[in-house]
Coordinates of C-alpha atoms in Angstrom, one line a residue:
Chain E
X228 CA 112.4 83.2 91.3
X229 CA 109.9 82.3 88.6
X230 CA 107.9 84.3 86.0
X231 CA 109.3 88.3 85.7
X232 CA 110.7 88.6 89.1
X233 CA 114.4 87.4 87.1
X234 CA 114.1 90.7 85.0
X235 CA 114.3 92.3 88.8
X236 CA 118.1 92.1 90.3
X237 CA 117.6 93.4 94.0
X238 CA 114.5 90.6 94.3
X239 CA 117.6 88.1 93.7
X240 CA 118.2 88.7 97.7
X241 CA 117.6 87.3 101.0
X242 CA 116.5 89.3 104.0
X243 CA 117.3 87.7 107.3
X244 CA 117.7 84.3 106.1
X245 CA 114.9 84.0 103.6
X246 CA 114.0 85.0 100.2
X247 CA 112.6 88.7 99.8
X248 CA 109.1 89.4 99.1
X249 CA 108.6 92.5 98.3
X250 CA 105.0 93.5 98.8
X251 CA 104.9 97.4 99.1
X252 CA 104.6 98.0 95.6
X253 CA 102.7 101.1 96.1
X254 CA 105.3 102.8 97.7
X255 CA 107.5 102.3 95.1
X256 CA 108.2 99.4 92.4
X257 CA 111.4 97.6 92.3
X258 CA 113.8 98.4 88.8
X259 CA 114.3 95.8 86.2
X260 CA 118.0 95.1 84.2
X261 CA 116.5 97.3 81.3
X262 CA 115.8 100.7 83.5
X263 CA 119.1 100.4 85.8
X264 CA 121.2 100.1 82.5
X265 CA 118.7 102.5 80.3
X266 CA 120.1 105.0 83.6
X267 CA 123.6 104.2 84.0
X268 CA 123.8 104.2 80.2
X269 CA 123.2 108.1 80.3
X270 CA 125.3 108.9 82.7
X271 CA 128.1 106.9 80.8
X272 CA 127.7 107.9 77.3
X273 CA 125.0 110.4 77.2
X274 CA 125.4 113.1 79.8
X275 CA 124.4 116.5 78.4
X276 CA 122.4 119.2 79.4
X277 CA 119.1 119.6 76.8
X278 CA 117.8 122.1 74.3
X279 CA 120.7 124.1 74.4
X280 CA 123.6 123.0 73.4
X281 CA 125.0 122.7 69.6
X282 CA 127.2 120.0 70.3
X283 CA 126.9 116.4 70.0
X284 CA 126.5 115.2 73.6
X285 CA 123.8 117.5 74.1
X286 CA 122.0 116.2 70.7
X287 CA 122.2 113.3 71.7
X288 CA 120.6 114.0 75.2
X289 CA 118.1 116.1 73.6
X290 CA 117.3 113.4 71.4
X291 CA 116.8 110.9 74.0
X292 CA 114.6 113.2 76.1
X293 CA 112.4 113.3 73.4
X294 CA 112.3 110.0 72.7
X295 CA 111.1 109.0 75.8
X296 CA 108.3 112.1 75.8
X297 CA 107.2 110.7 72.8
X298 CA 107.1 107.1 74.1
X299 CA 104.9 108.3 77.2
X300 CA 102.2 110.2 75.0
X301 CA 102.2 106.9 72.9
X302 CA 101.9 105.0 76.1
X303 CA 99.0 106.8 77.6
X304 CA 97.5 107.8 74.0
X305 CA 98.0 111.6 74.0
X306 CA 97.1 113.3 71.0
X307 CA 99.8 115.3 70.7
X308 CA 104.0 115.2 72.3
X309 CA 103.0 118.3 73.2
X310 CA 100.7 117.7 75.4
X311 CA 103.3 115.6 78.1
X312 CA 105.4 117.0 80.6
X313 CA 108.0 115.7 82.2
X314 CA 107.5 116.8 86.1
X315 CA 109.2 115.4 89.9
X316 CA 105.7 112.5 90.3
X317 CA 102.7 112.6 90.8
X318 CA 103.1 115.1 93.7
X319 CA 105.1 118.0 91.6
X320 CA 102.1 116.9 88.6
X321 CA 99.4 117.9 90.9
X322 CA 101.1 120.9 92.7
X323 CA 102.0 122.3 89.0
X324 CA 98.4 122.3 87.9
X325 CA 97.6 123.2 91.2
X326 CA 99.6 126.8 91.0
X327 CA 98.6 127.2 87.6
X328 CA 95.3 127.1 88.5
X329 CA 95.8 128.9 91.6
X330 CA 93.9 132.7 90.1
X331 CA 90.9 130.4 89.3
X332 CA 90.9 128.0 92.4
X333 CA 91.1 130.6 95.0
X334 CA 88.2 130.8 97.2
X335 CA 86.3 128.3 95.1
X336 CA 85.6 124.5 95.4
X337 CA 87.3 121.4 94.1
X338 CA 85.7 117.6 94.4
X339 CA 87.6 114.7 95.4
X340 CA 87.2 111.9 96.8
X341 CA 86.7 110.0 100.1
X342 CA 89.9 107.6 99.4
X343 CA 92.3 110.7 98.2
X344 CA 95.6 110.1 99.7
X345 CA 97.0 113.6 100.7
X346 CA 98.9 114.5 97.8
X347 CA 95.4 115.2 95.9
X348 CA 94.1 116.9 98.7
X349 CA 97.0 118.8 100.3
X350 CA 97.9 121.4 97.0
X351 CA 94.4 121.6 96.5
X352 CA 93.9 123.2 99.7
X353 CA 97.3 125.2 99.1
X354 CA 95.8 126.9 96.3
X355 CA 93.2 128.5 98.1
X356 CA 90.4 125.9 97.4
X357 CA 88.1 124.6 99.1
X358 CA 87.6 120.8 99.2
X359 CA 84.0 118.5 98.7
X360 CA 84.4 114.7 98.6
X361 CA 82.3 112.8 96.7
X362 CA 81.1 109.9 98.7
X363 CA 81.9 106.2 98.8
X364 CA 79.2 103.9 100.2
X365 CA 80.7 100.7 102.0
X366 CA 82.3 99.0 99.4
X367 CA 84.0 101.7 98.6
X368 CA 82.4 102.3 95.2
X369 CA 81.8 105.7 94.3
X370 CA 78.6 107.6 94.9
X371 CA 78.6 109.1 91.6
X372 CA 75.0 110.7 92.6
X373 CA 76.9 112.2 95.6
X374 CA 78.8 114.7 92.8
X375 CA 77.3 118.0 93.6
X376 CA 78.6 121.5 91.5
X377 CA 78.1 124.2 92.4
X378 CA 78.7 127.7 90.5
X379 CA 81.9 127.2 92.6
X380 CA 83.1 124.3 91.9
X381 CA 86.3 124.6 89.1
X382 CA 87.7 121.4 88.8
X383 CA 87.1 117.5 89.9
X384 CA 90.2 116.1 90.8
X385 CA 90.1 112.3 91.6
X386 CA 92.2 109.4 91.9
X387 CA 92.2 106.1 89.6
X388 CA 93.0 103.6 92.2
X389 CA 93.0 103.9 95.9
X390 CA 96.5 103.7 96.9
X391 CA 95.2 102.1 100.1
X392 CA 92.2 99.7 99.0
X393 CA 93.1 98.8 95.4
X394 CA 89.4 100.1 94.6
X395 CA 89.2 101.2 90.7
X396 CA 87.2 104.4 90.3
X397 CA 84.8 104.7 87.3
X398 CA 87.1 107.7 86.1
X399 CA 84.7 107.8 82.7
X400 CA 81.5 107.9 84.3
X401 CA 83.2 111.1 86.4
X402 CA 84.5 112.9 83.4
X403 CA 81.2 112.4 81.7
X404 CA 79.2 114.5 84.2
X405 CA 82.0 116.5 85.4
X406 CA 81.8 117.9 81.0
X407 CA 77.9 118.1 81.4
X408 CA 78.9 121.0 83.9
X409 CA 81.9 122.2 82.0
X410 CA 84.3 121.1 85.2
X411 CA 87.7 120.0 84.0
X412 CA 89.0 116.6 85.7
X413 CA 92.5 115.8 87.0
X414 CA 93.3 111.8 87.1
X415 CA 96.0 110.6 89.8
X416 CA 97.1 107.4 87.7
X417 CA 99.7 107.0 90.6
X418 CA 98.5 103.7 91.1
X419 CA 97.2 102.7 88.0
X420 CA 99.0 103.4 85.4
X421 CA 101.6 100.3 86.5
X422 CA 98.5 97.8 86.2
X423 CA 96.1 98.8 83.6
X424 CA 95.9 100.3 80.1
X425 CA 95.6 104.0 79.8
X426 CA 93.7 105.7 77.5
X427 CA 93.8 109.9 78.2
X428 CA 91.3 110.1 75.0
X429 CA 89.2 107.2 75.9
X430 CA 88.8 109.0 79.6
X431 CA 88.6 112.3 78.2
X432 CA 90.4 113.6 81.4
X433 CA 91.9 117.6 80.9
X434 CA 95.2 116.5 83.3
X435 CA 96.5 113.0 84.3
X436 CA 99.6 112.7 86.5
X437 CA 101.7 109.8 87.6
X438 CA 105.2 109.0 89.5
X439 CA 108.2 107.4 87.2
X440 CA 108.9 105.2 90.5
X441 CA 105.8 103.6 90.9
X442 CA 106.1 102.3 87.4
X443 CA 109.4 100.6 87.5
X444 CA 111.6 103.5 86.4
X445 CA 113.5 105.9 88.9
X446 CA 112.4 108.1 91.9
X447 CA 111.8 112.4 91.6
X448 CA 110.8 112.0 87.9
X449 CA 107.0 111.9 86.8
X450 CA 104.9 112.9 84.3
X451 CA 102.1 115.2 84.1
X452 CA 99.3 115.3 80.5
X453 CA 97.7 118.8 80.0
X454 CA 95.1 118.7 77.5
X455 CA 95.5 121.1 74.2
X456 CA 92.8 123.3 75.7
X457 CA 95.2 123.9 78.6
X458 CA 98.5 124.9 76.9
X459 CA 97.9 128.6 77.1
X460 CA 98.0 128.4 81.1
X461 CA 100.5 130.0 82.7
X462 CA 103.1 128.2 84.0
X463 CA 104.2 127.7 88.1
X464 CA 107.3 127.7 88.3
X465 CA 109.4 129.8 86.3
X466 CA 113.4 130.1 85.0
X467 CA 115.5 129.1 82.0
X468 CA 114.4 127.1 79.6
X469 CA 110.9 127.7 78.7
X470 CA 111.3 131.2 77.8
X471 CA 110.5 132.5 74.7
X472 CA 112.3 136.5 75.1
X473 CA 112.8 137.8 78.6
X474 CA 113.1 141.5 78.7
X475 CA 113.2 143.0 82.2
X476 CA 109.6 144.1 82.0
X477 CA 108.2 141.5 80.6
X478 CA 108.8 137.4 79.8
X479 CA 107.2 135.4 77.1
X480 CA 106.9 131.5 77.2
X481 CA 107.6 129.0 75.0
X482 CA 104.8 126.8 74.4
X483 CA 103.9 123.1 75.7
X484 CA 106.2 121.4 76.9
X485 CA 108.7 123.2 77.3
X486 CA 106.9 126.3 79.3
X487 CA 106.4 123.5 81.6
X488 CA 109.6 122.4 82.4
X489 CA 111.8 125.4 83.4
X490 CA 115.5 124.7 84.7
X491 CA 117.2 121.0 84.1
X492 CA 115.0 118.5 84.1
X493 CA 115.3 115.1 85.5
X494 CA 117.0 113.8 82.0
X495 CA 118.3 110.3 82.9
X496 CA 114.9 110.0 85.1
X497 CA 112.7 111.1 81.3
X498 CA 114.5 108.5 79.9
X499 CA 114.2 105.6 83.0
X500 CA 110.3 106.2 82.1
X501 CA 111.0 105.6 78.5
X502 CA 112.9 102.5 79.2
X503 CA 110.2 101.1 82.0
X504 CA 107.4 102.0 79.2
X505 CA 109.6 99.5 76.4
X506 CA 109.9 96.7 78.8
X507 CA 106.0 97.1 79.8
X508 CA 104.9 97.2 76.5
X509 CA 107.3 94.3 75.1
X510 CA 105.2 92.3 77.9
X511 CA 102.2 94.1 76.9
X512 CA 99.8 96.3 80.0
X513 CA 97.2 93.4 78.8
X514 CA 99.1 90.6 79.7
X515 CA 100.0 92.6 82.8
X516 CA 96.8 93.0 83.8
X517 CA 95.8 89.8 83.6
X518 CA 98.9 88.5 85.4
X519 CA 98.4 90.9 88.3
X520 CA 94.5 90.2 88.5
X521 CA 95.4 86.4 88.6
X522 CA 97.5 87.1 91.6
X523 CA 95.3 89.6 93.3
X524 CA 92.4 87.6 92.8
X525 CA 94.5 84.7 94.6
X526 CA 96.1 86.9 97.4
X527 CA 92.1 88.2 98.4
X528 CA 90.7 84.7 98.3
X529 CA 93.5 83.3 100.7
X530 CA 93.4 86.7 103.1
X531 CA 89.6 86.1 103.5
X532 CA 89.6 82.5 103.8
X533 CA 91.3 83.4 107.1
X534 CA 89.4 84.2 110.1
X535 CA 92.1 86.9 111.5
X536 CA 91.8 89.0 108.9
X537 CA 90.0 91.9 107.9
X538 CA 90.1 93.3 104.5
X539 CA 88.5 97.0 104.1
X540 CA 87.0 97.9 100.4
X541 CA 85.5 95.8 98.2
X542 CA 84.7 97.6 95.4
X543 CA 83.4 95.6 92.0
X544 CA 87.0 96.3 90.5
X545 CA 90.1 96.4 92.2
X546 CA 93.8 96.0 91.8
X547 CA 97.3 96.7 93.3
X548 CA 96.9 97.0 97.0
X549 CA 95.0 95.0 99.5
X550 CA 94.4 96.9 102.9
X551 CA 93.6 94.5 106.3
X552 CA 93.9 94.5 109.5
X553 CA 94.6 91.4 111.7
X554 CA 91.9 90.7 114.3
X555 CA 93.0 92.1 118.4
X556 CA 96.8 92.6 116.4
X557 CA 98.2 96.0 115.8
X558 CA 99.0 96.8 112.4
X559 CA 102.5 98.1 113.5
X560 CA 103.0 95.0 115.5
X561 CA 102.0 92.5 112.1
X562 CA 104.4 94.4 110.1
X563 CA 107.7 94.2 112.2
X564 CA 107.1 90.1 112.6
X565 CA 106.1 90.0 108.5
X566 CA 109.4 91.7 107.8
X567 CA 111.3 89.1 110.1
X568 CA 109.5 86.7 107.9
X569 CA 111.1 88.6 104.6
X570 CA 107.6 90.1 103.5
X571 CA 108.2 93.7 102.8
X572 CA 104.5 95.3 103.4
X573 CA 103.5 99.2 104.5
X574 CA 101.7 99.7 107.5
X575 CA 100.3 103.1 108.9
X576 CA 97.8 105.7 107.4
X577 CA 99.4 105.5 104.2
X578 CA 99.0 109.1 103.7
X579 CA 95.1 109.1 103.7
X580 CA 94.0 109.8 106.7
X581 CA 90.5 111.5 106.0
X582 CA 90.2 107.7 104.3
X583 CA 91.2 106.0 107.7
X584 CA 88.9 108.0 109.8
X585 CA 85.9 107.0 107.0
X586 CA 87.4 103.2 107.9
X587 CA 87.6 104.0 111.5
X588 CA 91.1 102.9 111.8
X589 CA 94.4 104.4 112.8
X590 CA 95.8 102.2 110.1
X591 CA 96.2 99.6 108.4
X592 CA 98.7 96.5 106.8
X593 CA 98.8 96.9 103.4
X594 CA 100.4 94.1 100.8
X595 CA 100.5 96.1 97.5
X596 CA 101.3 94.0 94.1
X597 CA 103.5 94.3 90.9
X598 CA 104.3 92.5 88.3
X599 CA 106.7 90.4 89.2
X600 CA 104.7 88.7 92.4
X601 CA 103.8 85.4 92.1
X602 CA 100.9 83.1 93.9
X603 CA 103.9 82.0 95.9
X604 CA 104.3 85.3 97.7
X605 CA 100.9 85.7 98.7
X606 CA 101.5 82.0 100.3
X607 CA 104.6 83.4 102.4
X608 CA 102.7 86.6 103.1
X609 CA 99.9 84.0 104.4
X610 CA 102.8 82.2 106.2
X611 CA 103.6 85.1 107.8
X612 CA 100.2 86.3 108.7
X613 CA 100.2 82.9 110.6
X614 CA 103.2 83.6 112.4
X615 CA 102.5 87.1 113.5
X616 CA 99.2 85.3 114.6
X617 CA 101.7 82.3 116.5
X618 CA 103.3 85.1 118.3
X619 CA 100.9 87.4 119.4
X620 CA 99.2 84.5 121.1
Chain P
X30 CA 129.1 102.5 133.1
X31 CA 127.0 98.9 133.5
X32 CA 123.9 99.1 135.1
X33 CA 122.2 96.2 137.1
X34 CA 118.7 96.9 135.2
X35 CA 119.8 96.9 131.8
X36 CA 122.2 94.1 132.4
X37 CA 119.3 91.9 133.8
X38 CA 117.5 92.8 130.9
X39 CA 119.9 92.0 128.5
X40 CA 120.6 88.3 129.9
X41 CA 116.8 87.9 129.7
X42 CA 117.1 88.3 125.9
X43 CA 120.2 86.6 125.7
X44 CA 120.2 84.0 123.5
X45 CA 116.8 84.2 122.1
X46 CA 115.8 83.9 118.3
X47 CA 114.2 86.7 116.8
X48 CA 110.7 86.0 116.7
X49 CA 111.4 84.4 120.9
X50 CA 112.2 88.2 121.7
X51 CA 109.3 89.6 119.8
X52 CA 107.3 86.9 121.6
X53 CA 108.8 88.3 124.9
X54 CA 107.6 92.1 124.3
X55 CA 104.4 91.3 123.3
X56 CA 104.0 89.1 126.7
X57 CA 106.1 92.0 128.9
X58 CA 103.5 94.2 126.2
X59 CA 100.7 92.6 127.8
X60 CA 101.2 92.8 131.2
X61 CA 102.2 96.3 131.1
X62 CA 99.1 98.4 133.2
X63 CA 97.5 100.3 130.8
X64 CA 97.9 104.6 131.3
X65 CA 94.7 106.1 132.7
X66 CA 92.6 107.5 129.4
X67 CA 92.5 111.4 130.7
X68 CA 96.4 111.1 130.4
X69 CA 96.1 109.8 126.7
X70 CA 95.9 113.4 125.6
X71 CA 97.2 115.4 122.6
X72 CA 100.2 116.7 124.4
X73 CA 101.3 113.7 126.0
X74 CA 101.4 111.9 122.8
X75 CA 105.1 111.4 120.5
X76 CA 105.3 112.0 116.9
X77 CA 107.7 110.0 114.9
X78 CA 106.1 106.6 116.2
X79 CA 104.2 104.3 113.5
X80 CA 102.5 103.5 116.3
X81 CA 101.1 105.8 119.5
X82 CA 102.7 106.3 122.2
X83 CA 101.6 108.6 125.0
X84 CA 103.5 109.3 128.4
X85 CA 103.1 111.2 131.7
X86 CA 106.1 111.9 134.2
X87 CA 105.9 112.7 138.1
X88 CA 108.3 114.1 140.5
X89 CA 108.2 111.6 143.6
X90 CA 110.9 112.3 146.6
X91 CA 113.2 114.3 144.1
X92 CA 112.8 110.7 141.4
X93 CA 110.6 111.1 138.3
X94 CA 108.2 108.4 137.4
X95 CA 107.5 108.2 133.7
X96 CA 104.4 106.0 132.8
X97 CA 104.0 105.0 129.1
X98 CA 101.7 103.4 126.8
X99 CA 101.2 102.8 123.3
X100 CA 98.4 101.1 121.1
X101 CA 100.9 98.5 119.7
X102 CA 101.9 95.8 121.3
X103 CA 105.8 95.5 120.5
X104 CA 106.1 99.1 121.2
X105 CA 104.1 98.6 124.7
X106 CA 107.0 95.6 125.4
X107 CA 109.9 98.4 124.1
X108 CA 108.4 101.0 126.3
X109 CA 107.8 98.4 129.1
X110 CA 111.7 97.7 129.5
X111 CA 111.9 101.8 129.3
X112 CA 110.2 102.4 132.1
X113 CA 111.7 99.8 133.9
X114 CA 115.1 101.1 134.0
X115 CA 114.8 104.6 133.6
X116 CA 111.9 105.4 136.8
X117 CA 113.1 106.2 140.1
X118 CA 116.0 108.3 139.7
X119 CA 116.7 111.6 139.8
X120 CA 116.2 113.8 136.6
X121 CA 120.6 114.3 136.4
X122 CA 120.6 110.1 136.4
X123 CA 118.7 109.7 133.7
X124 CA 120.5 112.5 131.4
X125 CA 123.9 110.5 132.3
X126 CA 122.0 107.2 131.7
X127 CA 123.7 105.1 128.5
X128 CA 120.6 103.1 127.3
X129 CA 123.1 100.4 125.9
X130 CA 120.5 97.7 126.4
X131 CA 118.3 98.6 123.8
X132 CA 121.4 97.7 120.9
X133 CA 122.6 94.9 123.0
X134 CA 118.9 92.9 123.1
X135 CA 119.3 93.6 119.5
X136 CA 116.3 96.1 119.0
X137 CA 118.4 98.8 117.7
X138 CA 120.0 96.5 114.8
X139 CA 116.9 94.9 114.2
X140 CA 114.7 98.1 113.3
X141 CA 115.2 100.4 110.3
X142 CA 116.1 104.1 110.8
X143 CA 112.4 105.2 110.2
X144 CA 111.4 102.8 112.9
X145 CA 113.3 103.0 115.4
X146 CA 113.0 107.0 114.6
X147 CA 110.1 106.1 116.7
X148 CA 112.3 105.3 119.6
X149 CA 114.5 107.7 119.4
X150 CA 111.5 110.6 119.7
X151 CA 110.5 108.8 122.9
X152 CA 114.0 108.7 124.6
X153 CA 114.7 112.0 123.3
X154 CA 111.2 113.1 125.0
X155 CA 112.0 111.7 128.2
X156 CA 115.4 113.0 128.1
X157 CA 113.6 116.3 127.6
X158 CA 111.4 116.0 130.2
X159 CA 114.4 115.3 132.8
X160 CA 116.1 118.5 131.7
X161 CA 113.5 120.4 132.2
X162 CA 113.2 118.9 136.1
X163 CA 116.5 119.1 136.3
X164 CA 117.2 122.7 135.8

């Protein structure tokens, strides 16, 4: 194992016979030493419930909570602590503004994108709105001329990165006219905030949600940003917790972020995103940009060098996931034999089927990158490409 | 009980390295005749696969006839060996029928629950499908 893959226990394994290379990083990201511990470290020393006790477990807890809230806003340059709540991913993120929104959504329009995977379409729709992509031209790039409000239209939500192409959207350029028409804008940083540095002030976005698991820390913990201007919303789910006086009647809230987070949250998951944020920002998102780029750039030149393959998107920036399908082969077919060959890749619709049906595929194979991939697993993946070719014919 | 199909089937894979039985589907895959496209319908496909998978049954002489196809390969191998040892008998047969062969050729072990999840939905179809005849 070279480079950070040694910070990564589990990518210490074989899978039938030969070294794991684990290439479905937008599904989920492997853990390094630092999170696993940072987690098992709660549960072995730490283990409280939050903002209620008086005792000194629950300080503690509290304490550590905090800690990592306040390492997230610093991480993603939010003006105030306040501002970040701690939420189940991306999905929970999206359906929370979602229900918030719900009195001012129904019956009126949102605008997405073409290359949405369904979790920014899907509570969207739940909420009573009704959807407008813009559009993408070939490439994939956005058609920011195709952005058309209406007096209907209440909010832009949009993701950074395709999930399924890798294709960067010009997230500024959209808030920038989406303020001309006083439309707030939602960011899906699902698969971007693992790859490049985040800036919620520099985008000027209103919301920004993102999954704790798709940035090295644990599963069914995310994070959701609320802009100042929308801390007086009311929040969907309610309980204990974020309740100012309850009175059979009537129930006030606390105010952001605690109104946001009724019941127990995920604690030892808060702090698993504090712990992946310390261990990205020891490396630095710079150098881990330039790292990842290095190796995507590598992985696309050797994929299109071969004549099997067919890469779909090719927007001016990309990173993270490479979609392709190989020529006469089935992607279902490719991925069984590249998983005998020990590359882990995701094949299917990955969740964005409007996107495939733009494509005109049923799916696709998709090798999606982290930092700890190296040149040398695009050359296996390209090994194994060869092989699924070998075998088909 | 052991069953001459599945045992012939099983010697054929006997032996064979795993990317030599992949190999094998994808040929027996090939060969398979493809389903007519008016059966290829909404209700004759199976959720659950990664891949599609659509299939028609017919009553012949008291024996159902199942004809399957899919769009992937591996799968159209899979469903190849299916067909082969489940058509032709009555609808009671094929509820008692042990499909053993599909963990002894080493499919079963060799794909992960969400895959072979696929599987499962199209046995569990057909097993359906023989009930239904049956009662």
């Amino acid at each position: 194992m070279t480079g950070f893959a040694n910070d990564f226990p589990i990518l210490a394994q074989e899978v039938y016979g030969r070294r794991l290379v684990y290439l479905d990083n937008a599904a989920t990201t492997q853990k390094p030493d630092c999170v696993i511990d940072a987690i098992s470290d709660f549960y072995r020393k730490d283990n409280s419930n939050i903002h209620r006790g008086v005792h000194y477990l629950s300080e503690v807890a509290s304490e550590k909570y905090e800690e990592a809230r306040k390492k997230v806003s610093d991480f993603i340059g939010a003006p105030e602590q306040s501002e970040v709540t701690f939420t189940s991913g991306t999905t929970g993120s999206i359906n929370q503004v979602a229900r918030s929104l719900e009195p001012t959504l129904k019956g009126n329009e949102v605008l997405v994108t073409g290359v949405e995977h369904h979790s920014n379409i899907v509570p969207w729709q739940l909420a009573g709105a009704k959807l407008r992509a813009i559009q993408v031209d070939d490439d994939c790039n956005l058609l920011l001329d195709s952005m058309e409000f209406t007096d209907k239209t209440r909010l832009v939500a949009i993701t950074h990165v395709s999930n399924v192409l890798g294709c960067i959207n010009e997230i500024r350029e959209v808030v920038k006219i989406a303020k001309e028409h006083d439309v707030p804008v939602l960011v899906d940083a699902a698969q971007s905030i693992q790859h490049i540095p985040i800036d919620v002030k520099d985008i000027g976005c209103d919301f920004l949600a993102f999954s704790g698991h798709k940035m090295y820390a644990s599963t069914g913990v995310g994070v959701l940003y609320t802009s100042e201007r929308f801390s007086d919303v009311m929040p969907a789910i309610g309980g204990g917790g974020m309740v100012e006086k309850v009175e059979l009647e009537k129930t006030t809230f606390l105010k952001p972020p605690l109104r946001f987070e009724a019941g127990t949250p995920d604690i030892a998951g808060a702090i698993s995103i504090g712990s992946a944020i310390d261990y990205l920002q020891k490396i630095g998102m710079d150098k881990v940009k330039k790292h990842e780029h290095d190796v995507y750039s590598y992985a696309r030149d050797k994929l299109m060098e071969m004549d099997i393959v067919r890469i779909y998107g090719t927007a001016d920036e990309m990173c993270g996931a490479i979609s392709f399908n190989l020529e006469d082969i089935h992607h279902y077919d490719a991925g069984l034999i590249l998983d005998k060959m020990g590359v882990a890749v995701r094949t299917g619709h990955h969740c964005a089927q409007p996107l495939m049906r733009f494509l005109g595929v049923e799916g696709t194979v998709r090798a999606s990158f982290a930092l700890y991939n190296t040149k040398e697993d695009v050359d296996m993946l390209v090994e194994g490409i060869q092989k699924v070719e070998m075998i088909h014919n | 009980m052991r069953d001459a199909i599945q045992d012939e089937i099983i010697k054929e894979f006997d032996g064979l390295e795993w990317f030599d039985k992949y190999g094998l589907l994808i040929s027996f895959g090939k060969v398979l005749e493809p389903m007519d496209a008016e059966f290829k319908t909404e209700e004759n496909a199976i959720s659950g696969c990664q891949s599609k998978v659509w299939i028609n049954s017919l009553v012949n002489d008291g024996k159902l006839v199942f004809s399957l196809d899919s769009d992937a390969m591996i799968t159209k191998g899979i469903i190849s060996l299916l067909m082969k040892v489940i058509n032709n008998r009555s609808p009671q047969e094929i509820l008692d029928l042990d499909l053993y062969f599909i963990d002894d050729i080493g499919l079963k072990s060799n794909l992960s629950p969400a895959r072979s999840n696929g599987l499962a939905s199209i046995i569990s179809r057909i097993r359906e499908i023989a009930k239904e005849k049956a009662d």
